[in-house]
CSV table of C-alpha atoms in Angstrom, one decimal:
chain,number,residue,atom,x,y,z
L,1397,MET,CA,20.5,-82.2,11.7
L,1398,PRO,CA,18.4,-81.8,8.7
L,1399,GLU,CA,19.4,-79.6,5.9
L,1400,TRP,CA,16.5,-77.0,6.1
L,1401,LEU,CA,17.2,-76.6,9.7
L,1402,GLU,CA,20.3,-75.8,9.2
L,1403,VAL,CA,19.8,-73.3,6.5
L,1404,ILE,CA,18.1,-71.5,9.0
L,1405,TRP,CA,20.3,-71.3,11.7
L,1406,ARG,CA,23.1,-70.2,9.5
L,1407,THR,CA,20.7,-67.6,7.9
L,1408,VAL,CA,19.9,-66.2,11.3
L,1409,PHE,CA,23.8,-66.4,12.3
L,1410,ALA,CA,24.7,-64.6,9.3
L,1411,VAL,CA,22.2,-61.8,9.8
L,1412,VAL,CA,23.5,-61.3,13.4
L,1413,VAL,CA,26.8,-61.3,12.3
L,1414,LEU,CA,26.4,-58.9,9.5
L,1415,PHE,CA,24.2,-56.7,11.8
L,1416,PHE,CA,27.3,-56.1,14.4
L,1417,LEU,CA,29.6,-55.7,11.3
L,1418,THR,CA,27.5,-53.0,9.6
L,1419,LYS,CA,27.2,-51.1,13.3
L,1420,LEU,CA,31.0,-51.2,13.3
L,1421,LEU,CA,31.3,-49.9,10.0
L,1422,GLY,CA,28.9,-46.7,11.1
L,1423,LYS,CA,26.1,-44.7,9.7
L,1424,ARG,CA,28.1,-43.9,6.4
L,1425,GLN,CA,27.4,-47.6,5.3
L,1426,VAL,CA,23.4,-46.7,5.1
L,1427,SER,CA,23.5,-43.2,3.7
L,1428,GLN,CA,25.4,-42.0,0.6
L,1429,LEU,CA,27.7,-44.7,-0.1
L,1430,SER,CA,31.3,-43.7,-1.4
L,1431,PHE,CA,32.6,-45.9,-4.7
L,1432,PHE,CA,34.5,-48.5,-2.2
L,1433,GLU,CA,31.4,-48.4,0.4
L,1434,TYR,CA,29.4,-49.8,-2.7
L,1435,ILE,CA,31.9,-52.6,-3.7
L,1436,THR,CA,32.0,-53.4,0.1
L,1437,GLY,CA,28.4,-53.3,0.4
L,1438,ILE,CA,27.7,-55.4,-2.6
L,1439,THR,CA,30.5,-58.3,-1.6
L,1440,VAL,CA,29.5,-58.2,1.8
L,1441,GLY,CA,26.2,-59.0,1.0
L,1442,SER,CA,27.1,-61.9,-1.4
L,1443,ILE,CA,29.4,-63.5,1.1
L,1444,ALA,CA,26.6,-63.4,3.7
L,1445,ALA,CA,24.5,-65.4,1.3
L,1446,TYR,CA,27.3,-67.9,0.8
L,1447,VAL,CA,27.4,-68.6,4.5
L,1448,SER,CA,23.3,-69.0,4.7
L,1449,LEU,CA,23.0,-71.5,1.7
L,1450,ASP,CA,26.5,-73.4,1.4
L,1451,THR,CA,25.9,-76.5,3.4
L,1452,ASP,CA,29.1,-78.0,2.8
L,1453,LYS,CA,31.8,-78.1,5.8
L,1454,THR,CA,33.9,-74.7,4.6
L,1455,TRP,CA,31.0,-72.2,5.5
L,1456,HIS,CA,33.2,-71.0,8.1
L,1457,LEU,CA,35.1,-69.6,5.7
L,1458,GLY,CA,32.8,-67.2,4.6
L,1459,ILE,CA,32.9,-65.7,8.4
L,1460,ILE,CA,36.7,-65.6,7.7
L,1461,ALA,CA,36.0,-63.9,4.4
L,1462,LEU,CA,33.3,-61.1,6.2
L,1463,LEU,CA,36.0,-60.2,9.0
L,1464,VAL,CA,38.4,-59.5,6.2
L,1465,TRP,CA,36.2,-57.1,4.3
L,1466,ILE,CA,35.2,-55.5,6.9
L,1467,SER,CA,38.7,-55.3,8.4
L,1468,LEU,CA,39.6,-53.7,4.8
L,1469,SER,CA,37.0,-51.2,4.8
L,1470,LEU,CA,37.7,-50.2,8.5
L,1471,GLY,CA,41.4,-49.6,7.6
L,1472,ILE,CA,40.6,-48.1,4.2
L,1473,GLU,CA,38.3,-45.4,6.0
L,1474,PHE,CA,41.2,-44.5,8.2
L,1475,LEU,CA,43.7,-44.0,5.8
L,1476,GLN,CA,41.1,-41.9,3.9
L,1477,MET,CA,40.7,-39.6,6.9
L,1478,LYS,CA,44.4,-39.4,7.3
L,1479,SER,CA,45.4,-38.7,4.0
L,1480,LYS,CA,43.7,-36.2,1.1
L,1481,LYS,CA,45.6,-38.1,-1.5
L,1482,ALA,CA,44.0,-41.2,-0.5
L,1483,ARG,CA,40.5,-39.6,-0.3
L,1484,ASP,CA,41.1,-38.7,-4.1
L,1485,PHE,CA,42.5,-41.9,-5.3
L,1486,ILE,CA,39.6,-44.0,-3.7
L,1487,ASP,CA,36.5,-41.8,-3.8
L,1488,PHE,CA,37.6,-39.7,-7.1
L,1489,LYS,CA,37.4,-36.1,-7.0
L,1490,SER,CA,34.6,-33.8,-7.2
L,1491,THR,CA,34.2,-32.0,-10.6
L,1492,VAL,CA,32.8,-28.6,-11.5
L,1493,LEU,CA,30.2,-28.6,-13.9
L,1494,ILE,CA,29.0,-25.1,-14.3
L,1495,LYS,CA,31.4,-22.0,-13.7
L,1496,ASP,CA,30.1,-18.4,-13.9
L,1497,GLY,CA,26.9,-19.4,-15.9
L,1498,LYS,CA,29.1,-21.6,-18.2
L,1499,ILE,CA,28.8,-25.5,-18.6
L,1500,LEU,CA,32.2,-27.1,-19.0
L,1501,GLU,CA,31.6,-29.6,-21.4
L,1502,ASP,CA,34.9,-31.4,-21.2
L,1503,ASN,CA,34.2,-32.1,-17.6
L,1504,MET,CA,30.5,-33.3,-18.4
L,1505,LYS,CA,32.3,-35.8,-21.0
L,1506,LYS,CA,34.8,-37.0,-17.9
L,1507,GLU,CA,31.6,-38.1,-15.7
L,1508,ARG,CA,29.7,-39.0,-18.5
L,1509,LEU,CA,26.8,-36.8,-17.7
L,1510,THR,CA,24.6,-35.7,-20.6
L,1511,THR,CA,22.8,-32.2,-20.9
L,1512,ASP,CA,19.4,-33.5,-20.3
L,1513,GLU,CA,20.5,-35.1,-17.0
L,1514,LEU,CA,22.2,-32.0,-15.6
L,1515,LEU,CA,19.2,-29.9,-16.5
L,1516,ALA,CA,17.1,-32.5,-14.6
L,1517,GLU,CA,19.6,-32.1,-11.6
L,1518,LEU,CA,19.4,-28.3,-11.8
L,1519,ARG,CA,15.5,-28.6,-11.8
L,1520,LYS,CA,15.6,-30.5,-8.8
L,1521,LYS,CA,17.4,-27.5,-7.1
L,1522,ASP,CA,14.8,-25.3,-8.2
L,1523,VAL,CA,17.0,-24.0,-11.0
L,1524,PHE,CA,15.4,-23.7,-14.5
L,1525,LYS,CA,18.3,-21.6,-16.3
L,1526,VAL,CA,21.8,-22.3,-16.6
L,1527,ALA,CA,22.7,-18.6,-16.5
L,1528,ASP,CA,21.4,-18.2,-13.2
L,1529,VAL,CA,24.1,-20.7,-11.8
L,1530,GLU,CA,27.6,-19.5,-10.3
L,1531,PHE,CA,29.1,-22.7,-9.5
L,1532,ALA,CA,27.7,-26.2,-9.8
L,1533,ILE,CA,29.7,-29.0,-8.7
L,1534,MET,CA,29.1,-32.9,-8.6
L,1535,GLU,CA,30.5,-34.4,-5.4
L,1536,THR,CA,32.2,-37.6,-5.0
L,1537,ASP,CA,28.7,-39.4,-4.0
L,1538,GLY,CA,27.2,-38.3,-7.6
L,1539,ALA,CA,25.4,-35.6,-6.1
L,1540,ILE,CA,25.3,-32.1,-7.8
L,1541,ASN,CA,25.5,-29.0,-5.8
L,1542,VAL,CA,24.6,-25.4,-7.1
L,1543,LEU,CA,25.2,-22.2,-5.9
L,1544,LEU,CA,23.1,-19.3,-7.5
L,1545,THR,CA,24.6,-16.1,-8.5
L,1546,ARG,CA,24.3,-13.5,-6.1
L,1547,GLU,CA,21.5,-11.4,-7.7
L,1548,ASN,CA,19.5,-14.9,-7.9
L,1549,GLN,CA,19.9,-15.5,-4.1
L,1550,PRO,CA,16.8,-15.6,-1.9
L,1551,LEU,CA,16.9,-12.2,0.3
L,1552,THR,CA,17.7,-13.1,3.9
L,1553,PRO,CA,17.3,-10.8,7.3
L,1554,LYS,CA,21.4,-11.2,6.8
L,1555,HIS,CA,21.7,-9.4,3.5
L,1556,LEU,CA,19.2,-6.5,5.0
L,1557,GLY,CA,21.8,-6.5,8.0
L,1558,VAL,CA,19.1,-7.5,10.4
L,1559,LYS,CA,19.7,-9.9,13.0
L,1560,VAL,CA,16.7,-12.3,14.3
L,1561,ALA,CA,16.4,-13.9,17.6
L,1562,PRO,CA,16.7,-17.8,17.6
L,1563,GLU,CA,13.4,-19.9,17.5
L,1564,GLN,CA,13.2,-23.2,19.0
L,1565,ALA,CA,12.4,-26.5,17.2
L,1566,THR,CA,8.7,-27.4,16.7
L,1567,GLN,CA,7.8,-30.0,19.4
L,1568,ALA,CA,5.4,-33.0,18.7
L,1569,VAL,CA,3.6,-32.8,22.2
L,1570,ILE,CA,0.7,-35.7,21.1
L,1571,MET,CA,1.9,-38.5,18.9
L,1572,ASP,CA,-0.6,-41.5,18.1
L,1573,GLY,CA,-3.1,-40.1,20.6
L,1574,LYS,CA,-0.9,-40.1,23.8
L,1575,ILE,CA,0.7,-36.8,25.2
L,1576,MET,CA,4.2,-36.6,25.2
L,1577,ASP,CA,5.6,-35.1,28.8
L,1578,GLU,CA,9.3,-34.6,27.4
L,1579,PRO,CA,8.6,-32.1,24.6
L,1580,LEU,CA,6.2,-30.2,26.9
L,1581,ASP,CA,9.1,-30.2,29.4
L,1582,THR,CA,11.4,-28.5,26.6
L,1583,LEU,CA,8.9,-26.0,25.9
L,1584,GLY,CA,8.3,-25.3,29.5
L,1585,LEU,CA,4.7,-26.2,29.2
L,1586,THR,CA,2.5,-28.4,31.2
L,1587,ARG,CA,-0.2,-31.1,30.7
L,1588,GLY,CA,-2.8,-28.7,32.1
L,1589,TRP,CA,-1.9,-26.1,29.5
L,1590,LEU,CA,-2.4,-28.8,26.7
L,1591,GLN,CA,-5.7,-29.9,28.0
L,1592,GLY,CA,-6.8,-26.6,28.0
L,1593,LYS,CA,-5.7,-25.9,24.3
L,1594,LEU,CA,-7.6,-29.1,23.4
L,1595,GLU,CA,-10.9,-28.3,25.2
L,1596,GLU,CA,-10.8,-25.1,23.3
L,1597,LEU,CA,-11.2,-26.9,20.1
L,1598,ASN,CA,-13.5,-29.5,21.8
L,1599,LEU,CA,-10.7,-32.6,21.1
L,1600,THR,CA,-9.6,-35.0,23.6
L,1601,ALA,CA,-5.8,-36.3,23.0
L,1602,GLU,CA,-7.2,-39.6,21.9
L,1603,ASN,CA,-8.7,-37.6,19.0
L,1604,VAL,CA,-5.4,-36.5,17.9
L,1605,PHE,CA,-2.9,-38.3,15.5
L,1606,ILE,CA,-0.1,-35.9,16.0
L,1607,GLY,CA,-0.1,-32.4,17.7
L,1608,GLN,CA,2.7,-30.0,17.6
L,1609,VAL,CA,3.5,-26.6,19.2
L,1610,ASP,CA,5.7,-24.1,17.5
L,1611,SER,CA,8.3,-21.7,19.1
L,1612,TYR,CA,5.2,-18.9,19.6
L,1613,GLY,CA,3.3,-21.4,21.5
L,1614,GLU,CA,0.4,-22.2,18.7
L,1615,LEU,CA,-0.5,-25.6,18.7
L,1616,THR,CA,-1.6,-27.7,15.7
L,1617,VAL,CA,-3.3,-30.8,15.4
L,1618,ASP,CA,-3.6,-33.6,12.9
L,1619,LEU,CA,-6.8,-35.9,13.7
L,1620,TYR,CA,-7.5,-39.6,13.3
L,1621,ALA,CA,-10.9,-38.5,11.5
L,1622,ASP,CA,-9.7,-36.4,8.3
L,1623,SER,CA,-13.2,-35.5,7.7
L,1624,VAL,CA,-13.3,-33.1,10.8
L,1625,THR,CA,-12.0,-29.8,10.3
L,1626,VAL,CA,-10.1,-27.7,13.0
L,1627,PRO,CA,-11.0,-24.7,13.7
L,1628,GLN,CA,-7.8,-22.4,12.4
L,1629,PRO,CA,-5.9,-20.2,15.3
L,1630,GLN,CA,-7.6,-17.0,16.1
L,1631,GLU,CA,-6.1,-13.9,14.9
L,1632,LYS,CA,-5.7,-12.1,18.3
L,1633,PRO,CA,-3.2,-15.0,19.6
L,1634,GLN,CA,-1.2,-14.8,16.1
L,1635,LEU,CA,-0.8,-11.0,16.7
L,1636,TYR,CA,0.2,-11.5,20.4
L,1637,ALA,CA,2.9,-14.0,19.2
L,1638,LEU,CA,4.4,-11.7,16.7
L,1639,LEU,CA,4.6,-8.9,18.9
L,1640,LYS,CA,6.5,-11.2,21.6
L,1641,LYS,CA,8.7,-12.2,18.7
L,1642,CYS,CA,9.3,-8.4,18.0
L,1643,GLU,CA,10.0,-7.9,21.5
L,1644,ALA,CA,12.7,-10.7,21.9
L,1645,ASP,CA,14.3,-9.4,18.5
L,1646,LEU,CA,14.7,-6.1,20.1
L,1647,GLU,CA,16.2,-7.6,23.2
L,1648,LEU,CA,18.6,-9.6,21.3
L,1649,PHE,CA,19.7,-6.3,19.1
L,1650,SER,CA,20.5,-4.7,22.5
L,1651,LEU,CA,22.3,-7.4,23.8
L,1652,SER,CA,24.3,-8.0,20.1
L,1653,THR,CA,25.2,-4.3,19.8
L,1654,ASN,CA,28.4,-2.4,20.7
L,1655,ASN,CA,26.8,1.0,20.2
L,1656,GLU,CA,25.6,2.3,23.8
L,1657,GLN,CA,23.1,4.8,21.9
L,1658,ALA,CA,21.8,1.9,19.9
L,1659,LYS,CA,21.9,-0.4,23.0
L,1660,LYS,CA,20.0,2.1,24.9
L,1661,MET,CA,17.2,2.8,22.1
L,1662,TYR,CA,16.7,-1.2,21.9
L,1663,GLY,CA,16.6,-1.6,25.5
L,1664,GLN,CA,13.6,1.2,25.9
L,1665,CYS,CA,11.8,-0.3,23.2
L,1666,SER,CA,11.9,-3.9,24.4
L,1667,GLU,CA,10.6,-2.4,27.9
L,1668,GLN,CA,7.7,-0.6,26.0
L,1669,LEU,CA,6.5,-3.5,24.1
L,1670,GLN,CA,7.2,-5.7,27.1
L,1671,GLY,CA,4.4,-3.3,28.9
L,1672,LEU,CA,2.2,-3.5,26.1
L,1673,LEU,CA,2.1,-7.1,26.0
L,1674,LYS,CA,1.1,-7.3,29.7
L,1675,GLN,CA,-1.7,-5.2,28.8
L,1676,LEU,CA,-2.8,-7.2,25.7
L,1677,LYS,CA,-2.8,-10.4,27.5
L,1678,PRO,CA,-5.8,-10.6,29.3
L,1679,PHE,CA,-7.6,-9.7,25.9
L,1680,VAL,CA,-5.7,-12.8,24.3
L,1681,GLN,CA,-6.9,-15.1,27.1
L,1682,ASN,CA,-10.4,-14.2,26.7
């Protein structure tokens, strides 16, 4: 066999073997790598290159080395799942960098992290003032996670004691000019409904690069022709969708409370809002 053809064959073989071994290791190998996984990735890649290019008769030893490395990696991952001490020894421990708004200089030196690097990582988290940080920790993969002080945390409905109804995920119903039936089924919508929405915008599915429908049933589109301006959603459908969400929230409040008086009040308000929505629906469709 010609040497160039042998190199091609070995390269293809090494790629196939490496692909299946990587699948065996799982998704963590291609996401945030731990210290040992980083070493494994470099070594396995080097061995695969050896199998591809070394044309002597001992190339099969490279395959054996690959199998040994993968077996060791799987064994160590299994040990890490079973033992906290093994995890700490192999992947190191997480390190606290800021506590109660104060930087822990000794831990910074231990991780060989400069003040500029720490401030840059905080800015990536939209934090520009160290005093606003309750807790900052460097994880085993090198990422820095930040917890702001309570007064600096964003206000949420939970802080106000308000429960909100769950929202459906936005679905892509048109992609690359083609209508996607499965997302439409998930939303309980039909092709006829989608065609009607597109006709209102004087568009066809072929003109749309991507079209999405949110939890309120509002269609937004991005066209192939970037110079074309798509009409913005009208205020009436947006108001109708907002009222519909309020009705769903009231119904959720009714189901979640144990107070009979509050349950009755929420139920009555929900029924009244349902009646109002029925009266408004003909005006929204016009």
